[in-house]
mmCIF file of C-alpha atoms in Angstrom:
data_model
loop_
_atom_site.group_PDB
_atom_site.id
_atom_site.type_symbol
_atom_site.label_atom_id
_atom_site.label_comp_id
_atom_site.label_asym_id
_atom_site.label_seq_id
_atom_site.Cartn_x
_atom_site.Cartn_y
_atom_site.Cartn_z
ATOM 1 C CA MET A 1046 44.371 114.916 96.770
ATOM 2 C CA THR A 1047 47.296 117.044 96.823
ATOM 3 C CA ARG A 1048 48.553 119.205 99.645
ATOM 4 C CA SER A 1049 48.529 122.865 99.569
ATOM 5 C CA SER A 1050 50.978 125.075 101.094
ATOM 6 C CA ASN A 1051 50.267 128.507 102.473
ATOM 7 C CA ARG A 1052 52.949 129.035 105.139
ATOM 8 C CA THR A 1053 53.603 132.610 106.304
ATOM 9 C CA THR A 1054 56.952 134.045 105.261
ATOM 10 C CA SER A 1055 59.211 136.598 107.415
ATOM 11 C CA PHE A 1056 58.559 138.787 104.689
ATOM 12 C CA GLU A 1057 54.656 138.959 105.852
ATOM 13 C CA VAL A 1058 55.972 139.001 109.573
ATOM 14 C CA ALA A 1059 58.096 142.059 109.185
ATOM 15 C CA ALA A 1060 55.309 144.201 106.900
ATOM 16 C CA LEU A 1061 52.762 143.513 110.058
ATOM 17 C CA ALA A 1062 55.208 144.273 112.460
ATOM 18 C CA GLY A 1063 56.867 147.508 110.637
ATOM 19 C CA VAL A 1064 60.211 145.945 110.889
ATOM 20 C CA SER A 1065 62.742 144.656 108.490
ATOM 21 C CA GLN A 1066 63.158 141.036 107.407
ATOM 22 C CA SER A 1067 66.335 140.865 109.111
ATOM 23 C CA ALA A 1068 64.946 141.939 112.375
ATOM 24 C CA VAL A 1069 62.445 139.351 112.283
ATOM 25 C CA SER A 1070 65.438 136.623 111.778
ATOM 26 C CA ARG A 1071 67.271 138.466 114.844
ATOM 27 C CA ALA A 1072 63.960 138.045 116.977
ATOM 28 C CA PHE A 1073 64.107 134.282 116.446
ATOM 29 C CA THR A 1074 67.792 133.595 116.881
ATOM 30 C CA PRO A 1075 68.971 133.090 120.805
ATOM 31 C CA GLY A 1076 71.589 135.901 121.688
ATOM 32 C CA SER A 1077 71.120 138.152 118.462
ATOM 33 C CA SER A 1078 71.242 142.060 119.312
ATOM 34 C CA ILE A 1079 67.821 143.307 118.931
ATOM 35 C CA ALA A 1080 65.619 145.808 121.098
ATOM 36 C CA GLU A 1081 63.195 144.112 123.280
ATOM 37 C CA GLU A 1082 60.362 146.483 122.043
ATOM 38 C CA THR A 1083 61.329 145.308 118.380
ATOM 39 C CA ARG A 1084 61.263 141.670 119.615
ATOM 40 C CA GLN A 1085 57.845 141.800 121.202
ATOM 41 C CA LYS A 1086 56.307 143.487 118.075
ATOM 42 C CA VAL A 1087 57.678 140.585 115.914
ATOM 43 C CA LEU A 1088 56.782 137.686 118.122
ATOM 44 C CA GLU A 1089 53.140 139.138 118.480
ATOM 45 C CA ALA A 1090 52.750 139.606 114.463
ATOM 46 C CA ALA A 1091 54.406 135.855 114.116
ATOM 47 C CA ARG A 1092 51.749 134.708 116.507
ATOM 48 C CA LYS A 1093 48.946 136.648 114.518
ATOM 49 C CA LEU A 1094 50.320 134.991 111.324
ATOM 50 C CA ASN A 1095 50.878 131.371 112.734
ATOM 51 C CA TYR A 1096 54.231 131.830 111.629
ATOM 52 C CA VAL A 1097 57.439 129.340 112.625
ATOM 53 C CA PRO A 1098 60.799 129.932 111.177
ATOM 54 C CA ASN A 1099 62.204 127.586 108.643
ATOM 55 C CA SER A 1100 65.479 126.520 109.799
ATOM 56 C CA ILE A 1101 66.242 124.636 106.658
ATOM 57 C CA ALA A 1102 65.957 127.790 104.981
ATOM 58 C CA SER A 1103 67.906 129.919 107.594
ATOM 59 C CA SER A 1104 70.525 127.498 107.169
ATOM 60 C CA LEU A 1105 71.444 127.713 103.352
ATOM 61 C CA THR A 1106 71.754 131.585 104.360
ATOM 62 C CA THR A 1107 74.208 131.086 107.205
ATOM 63 C CA LYS A 1108 75.613 127.837 106.162
ATOM 64 C CA ARG A 1109 74.703 126.847 110.200
ATOM 65 C CA SER A 1110 72.220 124.375 110.545
ATOM 66 C CA ASN A 1111 72.431 124.437 114.489
ATOM 67 C CA ILE A 1112 72.080 120.679 114.679
ATOM 68 C CA VAL A 1113 74.747 118.455 116.086
ATOM 69 C CA ALA A 1114 74.800 114.584 115.532
ATOM 70 C CA LEU A 1115 75.115 112.415 118.638
ATOM 71 C CA ILE A 1116 76.187 108.710 117.565
ATOM 72 C CA LEU A 1117 75.169 106.694 120.243
ATOM 73 C CA GLY A 1118 76.685 102.904 120.407
ATOM 74 C CA ASN A 1119 74.624 101.063 123.161
ATOM 75 C CA LEU A 1120 71.421 101.942 124.309
ATOM 76 C CA ALA A 1121 70.925 98.812 126.197
ATOM 77 C CA ASN A 1122 73.362 100.466 128.975
ATOM 78 C CA PRO A 1123 70.964 103.374 130.553
ATOM 79 C CA PHE A 1124 73.743 105.409 131.066
ATOM 80 C CA TYR A 1125 74.221 106.582 127.353
ATOM 81 C CA VAL A 1126 70.055 107.337 127.265
ATOM 82 C CA HIS A 1127 70.867 109.487 130.201
ATOM 83 C CA VAL A 1128 74.036 110.948 128.370
ATOM 84 C CA MET A 1129 71.373 111.491 125.363
ATOM 85 C CA HIS A 1130 69.227 113.501 127.600
ATOM 86 C CA ALA A 1131 71.820 115.529 129.149
ATOM 87 C CA PHE A 1132 73.355 116.483 125.385
ATOM 88 C CA SER A 1133 69.665 117.100 124.344
ATOM 89 C CA ARG A 1134 68.869 119.603 126.852
ATOM 90 C CA LYS A 1135 71.920 121.374 126.996
ATOM 91 C CA LEU A 1136 72.076 121.984 123.332
ATOM 92 C CA GLN A 1137 68.171 122.834 123.207
ATOM 93 C CA GLU A 1138 69.028 125.625 125.777
ATOM 94 C CA HIS A 1139 71.302 127.030 123.226
ATOM 95 C CA GLY A 1140 69.132 126.743 120.416
ATOM 96 C CA ARG A 1141 70.513 124.053 119.057
ATOM 97 C CA GLN A 1142 69.146 120.416 118.075
ATOM 98 C CA VAL A 1143 70.344 116.651 118.113
ATOM 99 C CA LEU A 1144 70.493 114.538 115.176
ATOM 100 C CA ILE A 1145 70.548 110.920 116.878
ATOM 101 C CA PHE A 1146 72.188 107.804 114.974
ATOM 102 C CA THR A 1147 72.653 104.339 116.540
ATOM 103 C CA VAL A 1148 75.574 101.772 116.081
ATOM 104 C CA ASP A 1149 75.023 98.072 116.905
ATOM 105 C CA ALA A 1150 77.201 97.001 120.117
ATOM 106 C CA GLY A 1151 80.708 96.282 118.576
ATOM 107 C CA ALA A 1152 80.054 97.841 115.247
ATOM 108 C CA GLU A 1153 81.930 100.401 113.262
ATOM 109 C CA SER A 1154 80.681 104.013 113.543
ATOM 110 C CA ASP A 1155 82.242 104.547 109.856
ATOM 111 C CA ASP A 1156 78.735 103.751 108.309
ATOM 112 C CA ALA A 1157 77.128 106.105 111.037
ATOM 113 C CA ILE A 1158 79.650 109.011 109.901
ATOM 114 C CA LEU A 1159 78.728 108.582 106.466
ATOM 115 C CA GLN A 1160 75.204 109.032 106.879
ATOM 116 C CA VAL A 1161 76.112 112.232 109.302
ATOM 117 C CA LEU A 1162 77.795 113.820 106.350
ATOM 118 C CA LYS A 1163 74.753 113.311 104.191
ATOM 119 C CA TYR A 1164 73.118 116.312 106.619
ATOM 120 C CA GLN A 1165 74.671 119.983 107.234
ATOM 121 C CA VAL A 1166 75.562 119.384 110.875
ATOM 122 C CA ASP A 1167 77.670 121.433 112.790
ATOM 123 C CA GLY A 1168 79.388 118.965 114.800
ATOM 124 C CA VAL A 1169 79.734 115.311 115.801
ATOM 125 C CA ILE A 1170 79.809 113.874 119.200
ATOM 126 C CA LEU A 1171 80.709 110.412 119.122
ATOM 127 C CA THR A 1172 79.976 107.785 121.975
ATOM 128 C CA SER A 1173 80.336 104.549 120.237
ATOM 129 C CA ALA A 1174 83.823 102.848 120.257
ATOM 130 C CA GLN A 1175 84.896 101.871 116.595
ATOM 131 C CA LEU A 1176 85.971 104.480 114.094
ATOM 132 C CA SER A 1177 88.667 104.748 111.786
ATOM 133 C CA THR A 1178 90.983 107.448 111.425
ATOM 134 C CA ARG A 1179 89.635 108.058 107.586
ATOM 135 C CA MET A 1180 86.182 108.959 108.730
ATOM 136 C CA THR A 1181 87.968 111.459 111.427
ATOM 137 C CA SER A 1182 89.536 112.906 108.280
ATOM 138 C CA MET A 1183 86.522 113.136 106.401
ATOM 139 C CA CYS A 1184 84.800 115.088 109.086
ATOM 140 C CA HIS A 1185 87.497 117.684 109.534
ATOM 141 C CA ASP A 1186 88.247 118.159 106.093
ATOM 142 C CA ARG A 1187 84.418 119.129 105.745
ATOM 143 C CA GLY A 1188 85.052 121.766 108.789
ATOM 144 C CA ILE A 1189 82.785 119.544 110.946
ATOM 145 C CA PRO A 1190 84.743 118.994 114.586
ATOM 146 C CA ILE A 1191 84.171 115.453 116.174
ATOM 147 C CA VAL A 1192 84.444 114.650 119.364
ATOM 148 C CA LEU A 1193 84.527 111.294 121.094
ATOM 149 C CA PHE A 1194 82.551 111.286 124.518
ATOM 150 C CA ASN A 1195 83.790 108.697 127.526
ATOM 151 C CA ARG A 1196 86.096 107.061 125.602
ATOM 152 C CA TYR A 1197 89.456 107.877 123.026
ATOM 153 C CA ILE A 1198 90.632 105.749 119.935
ATOM 154 C CA PRO A 1199 94.339 104.762 119.771
ATOM 155 C CA GLY A 1200 96.183 106.504 116.951
ATOM 156 C CA SER A 1201 93.139 109.071 116.221
ATOM 157 C CA ASP A 1202 93.311 112.777 116.529
ATOM 158 C CA ALA A 1203 90.235 113.289 117.409
ATOM 159 C CA SER A 1204 89.635 115.254 120.500
ATOM 160 C CA GLY A 1205 87.909 113.752 123.247
ATOM 161 C CA VAL A 1206 86.249 113.954 126.678
ATOM 162 C CA ARG A 1207 86.078 111.177 129.220
ATOM 163 C CA CYS A 1208 85.883 109.984 132.934
ATOM 164 C CA ASP A 1209 89.214 108.964 134.554
ATOM 165 C CA ASN A 1210 87.924 105.403 134.104
ATOM 166 C CA ASN A 1211 91.368 104.178 135.395
ATOM 167 C CA GLY A 1212 91.258 106.364 138.350
ATOM 168 C CA GLY A 1213 87.470 105.102 139.112
ATOM 169 C CA GLY A 1214 88.687 101.649 138.843
ATOM 170 C CA ARG A 1215 91.116 102.221 141.402
ATOM 171 C CA LEU A 1216 88.657 103.726 143.671
ATOM 172 C CA ILE A 1217 86.279 100.811 143.393
ATOM 173 C CA ALA A 1218 89.452 98.804 144.390
ATOM 174 C CA GLU A 1219 90.330 100.888 147.243
ATOM 175 C CA ALA A 1220 86.786 100.235 148.902
ATOM 176 C CA PHE A 1221 86.973 96.635 148.704
ATOM 177 C CA LEU A 1222 90.595 96.428 150.092
ATOM 178 C CA ALA A 1223 89.026 98.908 153.007
ATOM 179 C CA ALA A 1224 86.300 96.379 153.645
ATOM 180 C CA GLY A 1225 88.497 93.595 153.910
ATOM 181 C CA ALA A 1226 87.937 91.681 150.575
ATOM 182 C CA LYS A 1227 90.632 88.996 149.424
ATOM 183 C CA SER A 1228 89.355 87.475 146.335
ATOM 184 C CA TYR A 1229 87.684 89.335 143.331
ATOM 185 C CA LEU A 1230 85.622 88.700 140.358
ATOM 186 C CA ILE A 1231 85.710 91.047 137.653
ATOM 187 C CA VAL A 1232 82.433 91.189 135.256
ATOM 188 C CA THR A 1233 84.129 92.874 131.879
ATOM 189 C CA GLY A 1234 82.407 94.929 129.206
ATOM 190 C CA ASP A 1235 83.149 95.033 125.500
ATOM 191 C CA PRO A 1236 86.767 93.818 124.967
ATOM 192 C CA THR A 1237 87.150 96.424 122.234
ATOM 193 C CA ALA A 1238 86.250 99.393 124.144
ATOM 194 C CA THR A 1239 88.836 101.266 125.894
ATOM 195 C CA THR A 1240 86.339 102.678 128.496
ATOM 196 C CA SER A 1241 85.731 98.899 130.043
ATOM 197 C CA GLY A 1242 89.452 97.842 129.663
ATOM 198 C CA ASP A 1243 90.662 101.141 131.539
ATOM 199 C CA ARG A 1244 88.206 100.505 134.562
ATOM 200 C CA MET A 1245 89.554 97.143 134.724
ATOM 201 C CA HIS A 1246 93.179 97.774 134.446
ATOM 202 C CA GLY A 1247 92.795 100.313 137.454
ATOM 203 C CA PHE A 1248 90.874 98.061 139.552
ATOM 204 C CA MET A 1249 93.408 95.386 138.969
ATOM 205 C CA ASP A 1250 96.614 97.577 139.200
ATOM 206 C CA ARG A 1251 95.321 99.013 142.705
ATOM 207 C CA LEU A 1252 94.416 95.315 144.110
ATOM 208 C CA ILE A 1253 97.921 94.391 143.176
ATOM 209 C CA GLU A 1254 99.484 97.121 144.721
ATOM 210 C CA GLY A 1255 97.290 96.319 147.923
ATOM 211 C CA GLY A 1256 98.604 92.806 148.132
ATOM 212 C CA ILE A 1257 96.277 90.677 146.443
ATOM 213 C CA LYS A 1258 97.674 88.007 144.289
ATOM 214 C CA ARG A 1259 96.751 88.069 140.450
ATOM 215 C CA SER A 1260 95.360 84.153 141.043
ATOM 216 C CA ASP A 1261 92.903 85.760 143.604
ATOM 217 C CA ILE A 1262 91.367 87.700 140.935
ATOM 218 C CA SER A 1263 89.202 86.075 138.223
ATOM 219 C CA GLN A 1264 87.108 87.314 135.231
ATOM 220 C CA ILE A 1265 83.967 86.881 133.461
ATOM 221 C CA GLU A 1266 82.402 88.427 130.363
ATOM 222 C CA GLY A 1267 79.157 90.269 130.970
ATOM 223 C CA ASN A 1268 78.471 91.722 127.220
ATOM 224 C CA SER A 1269 78.138 95.179 128.884
ATOM 225 C CA SER A 1270 74.556 94.317 129.720
ATOM 226 C CA TYR A 1271 72.491 93.332 132.388
ATOM 227 C CA GLU A 1272 71.186 90.219 130.558
ATOM 228 C CA GLY A 1273 74.656 89.249 129.997
ATOM 229 C CA ALA A 1274 76.127 90.068 133.632
ATOM 230 C CA PHE A 1275 73.022 87.829 134.948
ATOM 231 C CA SER A 1276 73.591 84.718 132.856
ATOM 232 C CA ALA A 1277 77.229 84.831 133.133
ATOM 233 C CA THR A 1278 76.891 85.072 136.954
ATOM 234 C CA ILE A 1279 74.497 81.883 137.109
ATOM 235 C CA ARG A 1280 77.132 79.971 135.030
ATOM 236 C CA TYR A 1281 80.055 80.885 137.257
ATOM 237 C CA PHE A 1282 78.413 80.078 140.516
ATOM 238 C CA SER A 1283 77.027 76.757 138.752
ATOM 239 C CA SER A 1284 80.495 75.357 138.711
ATOM 240 C CA PRO A 1285 80.978 72.909 141.501
ATOM 241 C CA ASP A 1286 84.576 73.659 141.941
ATOM 242 C CA VAL A 1287 84.435 77.527 141.857
ATOM 243 C CA LYS A 1288 85.829 79.447 144.720
ATOM 244 C CA ARG A 1289 83.414 82.258 146.089
ATOM 245 C CA PRO A 1290 84.937 85.488 145.932
ATOM 246 C CA ASP A 1291 84.925 88.180 148.616
ATOM 247 C CA ALA A 1292 83.765 91.066 146.119
ATOM 248 C CA ILE A 1293 82.639 91.445 142.351
ATOM 249 C CA PHE A 1294 83.138 94.082 140.477
ATOM 250 C CA GLY A 1295 80.911 95.186 137.520
ATOM 251 C CA VAL A 1296 82.748 97.562 135.199
ATOM 252 C CA ASN A 1297 79.364 99.677 134.730
ATOM 253 C CA ASP A 1298 76.499 99.577 136.802
ATOM 254 C CA ILE A 1299 73.744 97.800 134.544
ATOM 255 C CA MET A 1300 75.820 94.932 134.510
ATOM 256 C CA ALA A 1301 76.566 95.047 138.461
ATOM 257 C CA MET A 1302 72.678 95.006 138.910
ATOM 258 C CA GLY A 1303 72.439 91.931 136.756
ATOM 259 C CA VAL A 1304 74.861 90.337 139.154
ATOM 260 C CA MET A 1305 72.814 91.404 142.014
ATOM 261 C CA ASP A 1306 69.666 90.126 140.921
ATOM 262 C CA ALA A 1307 71.456 86.467 139.896
ATOM 263 C CA LEU A 1308 72.883 85.920 143.263
ATOM 264 C CA GLN A 1309 69.645 87.328 145.295
ATOM 265 C CA LEU A 1310 66.965 85.815 143.277
ATOM 266 C CA ARG A 1311 68.433 82.755 141.493
ATOM 267 C CA LEU A 1312 71.242 81.807 143.714
ATOM 268 C CA GLY A 1313 70.559 82.664 147.310
ATOM 269 C CA MET A 1314 72.795 84.734 148.309
ATOM 270 C CA LYS A 1315 73.055 88.139 149.711
ATOM 271 C CA VAL A 1316 74.960 91.448 149.101
ATOM 272 C CA PRO A 1317 76.584 92.431 150.939
ATOM 273 C CA GLU A 1318 76.129 89.726 153.486
ATOM 274 C CA ASP A 1319 77.663 86.793 151.574
ATOM 275 C CA LEU A 1320 80.027 88.774 148.988
ATOM 276 C CA MET A 1321 80.319 92.557 148.129
ATOM 277 C CA LEU A 1322 79.519 94.311 144.889
ATOM 278 C CA GLY A 1323 80.377 97.639 142.967
ATOM 279 C CA GLY A 1324 79.692 99.118 139.662
ATOM 280 C CA PHE A 1325 80.711 102.260 137.815
ATOM 281 C CA ASP A 1326 78.484 105.366 136.555
ATOM 282 C CA ASP A 1327 76.231 105.940 138.972
ATOM 283 C CA ILE A 1328 73.006 105.807 136.927
ATOM 284 C CA PRO A 1329 69.789 106.672 138.460
ATOM 285 C CA GLU A 1330 68.552 102.952 138.403
ATOM 286 C CA ALA A 1331 71.206 101.721 140.868
ATOM 287 C CA ARG A 1332 70.610 104.389 143.201
ATOM 288 C CA ARG A 1333 67.073 103.090 144.077
ATOM 289 C CA ALA A 1334 66.008 100.945 147.409
ATOM 290 C CA PRO A 1335 66.506 97.308 145.579
ATOM 291 C CA TYR A 1336 70.187 98.065 144.613
ATOM 292 C CA HIS A 1337 71.892 100.907 146.500
ATOM 293 C CA LEU A 1338 74.860 100.224 144.631
ATOM 294 C CA THR A 1339 78.192 101.352 145.682
ATOM 295 C CA THR A 1340 79.911 102.807 142.349
ATOM 296 C CA VAL A 1341 81.846 105.596 140.837
ATOM 297 C CA ARG A 1342 79.797 108.641 139.607
ATOM 298 C CA GLN A 1343 80.769 110.027 136.170
ATOM 299 C CA PRO A 1344 80.218 113.822 136.128
ATOM 300 C CA ILE A 1345 77.940 113.751 133.071
ATOM 301 C CA ASP A 1346 76.976 117.537 132.963
ATOM 302 C CA GLN A 1347 80.424 118.661 133.139
ATOM 303 C CA MET A 1348 81.576 116.147 130.598
ATOM 304 C CA VAL A 1349 78.933 117.445 128.356
ATOM 305 C CA ASP A 1350 80.077 120.876 128.839
ATOM 306 C CA GLU A 1351 83.803 120.043 128.239
ATOM 307 C CA THR A 1352 82.587 118.333 125.134
ATOM 308 C CA LEU A 1353 80.656 121.157 123.961
ATOM 309 C CA ALA A 1354 83.261 123.877 124.717
ATOM 310 C CA ILE A 1355 85.694 121.723 122.209
ATOM 311 C CA LEU A 1356 83.161 121.905 119.547
ATOM 312 C CA HIS A 1357 83.121 125.512 119.393
ATOM 313 C CA LEU A 1358 79.566 125.691 117.916
ATOM 314 C CA ASP A 1359 79.271 129.630 118.741
ATOM 315 C CA GLU A 1360 82.724 129.954 116.739
ATOM 316 C CA PRO A 1361 82.249 128.381 113.425
ATOM 317 C CA THR A 1362 85.271 129.631 111.641
ATOM 318 C CA ARG A 1363 87.673 129.076 114.695
ATOM 319 C CA PRO A 1364 90.207 125.725 113.579
ATOM 320 C CA ILE A 1365 89.227 122.496 114.765
ATOM 321 C CA GLU A 1366 90.846 121.323 117.781
ATOM 322 C CA ARG A 1367 92.714 117.853 117.377
ATOM 323 C CA GLY A 1368 94.144 115.654 120.050
ATOM 324 C CA ILE A 1369 92.626 117.131 123.401
ATOM 325 C CA ASP A 1370 92.133 114.401 125.635
ATOM 326 C CA LYS A 1371 90.333 115.713 128.537
ATOM 327 C CA ARG A 1372 89.812 113.465 131.585
ATOM 328 C CA ILE A 1373 87.677 114.300 134.493
ATOM 329 C CA PRO A 1374 87.843 112.466 137.633
ATOM 330 C CA GLY A 1375 85.235 110.152 138.856
ATOM 331 C CA ARG A 1376 83.664 110.176 142.474
ATOM 332 C CA LEU A 1377 83.602 106.987 144.643
ATOM 333 C CA ILE A 1378 79.597 106.860 145.875
ATOM 334 C CA TRP A 1379 79.471 104.247 148.819
ATOM 335 C CA ARG A 1380 76.193 102.718 149.400
ATOM 336 C CA SER A 1381 75.208 99.567 151.308
ATOM 337 C CA THR A 1382 76.605 97.061 148.870
ATOM 338 C CA VAL A 1383 80.067 97.353 150.309
ATOM 339 C CA PRO A 1384 80.323 97.353 154.078
ATOM 340 C CA ALA A 1385 81.834 100.109 156.121
ATOM 341 C CA PRO A 1386 85.679 99.999 156.137
ATOM 342 C CA ARG A 1387 86.865 97.961 158.782
ATOM 343 C CA ASP A 1388 89.159 100.274 160.499
ATOM 344 C CA SER A 1389 86.043 102.783 160.963
ATOM 345 C CA GLU A 1390 83.971 100.277 162.700
#
């Protein structure tokens, strides 16, 4: 059985409303100049005829699809799920839609970019770590701006917006130092990611500045995931000659949560009574009562706004801005996994 198509056109809506076809188009375009009375006539006619605008047809005329591609690299980290929601909400408020692409953790983003280029997107937001300069150039050559979110790629001229991850790592270190910790364990993430590396380096630099010896700072690989950090913690503390640290820093919240569950549910230790724990991101899950995690809050809404500002979606003829590196400070959120500073007791 074949499908029949009986879609109402904008010309039919215009005829019923007694307006021009261009008025119908303006009535369904956010921010367009149209009298409210005319707009209501169009909407009423559209309701009677069950009319829905055809975005694809409109894009053929305007050369703008009102679609932004969002390439996500690590959906195992709830932070990026919340980022996806933030971008979707903000773009939809402005009459735009998101086209989602995913990349396996640690994989190149080039294949995803090639898929993106098959669509008439107005911009690309990249949260995954690996991207060649060739792919950046291919986007720019086609007039498609690309902005990196919460990361940067050395040697690339792509603009980006990120939390000050180095500075955030220093904030966690200062909290531990203030609480009196003398020995430390870092649960690291993706070794190829600038985000994880910057947090770790900021953390270590501040500890050393505070008089901590490098030999009193250990590291284990948490694979940027809850499961990876959970397993790595059990392996580390199961070693018979391991020295228990005073404090553990998971370079993201989901790993810190994995550490906490391993310590308390499998190893019989308590946080913060036996050791302190800090994370980074301030995902909603880490705020809940079982964790109540001390962490660094990333200003997601501000970062999303800055990213969209660089895309200049409302100014399609504006030249693509390259080489912007917008860093926004995070904020320390002190919760129960780190005791109050000793000098405040």
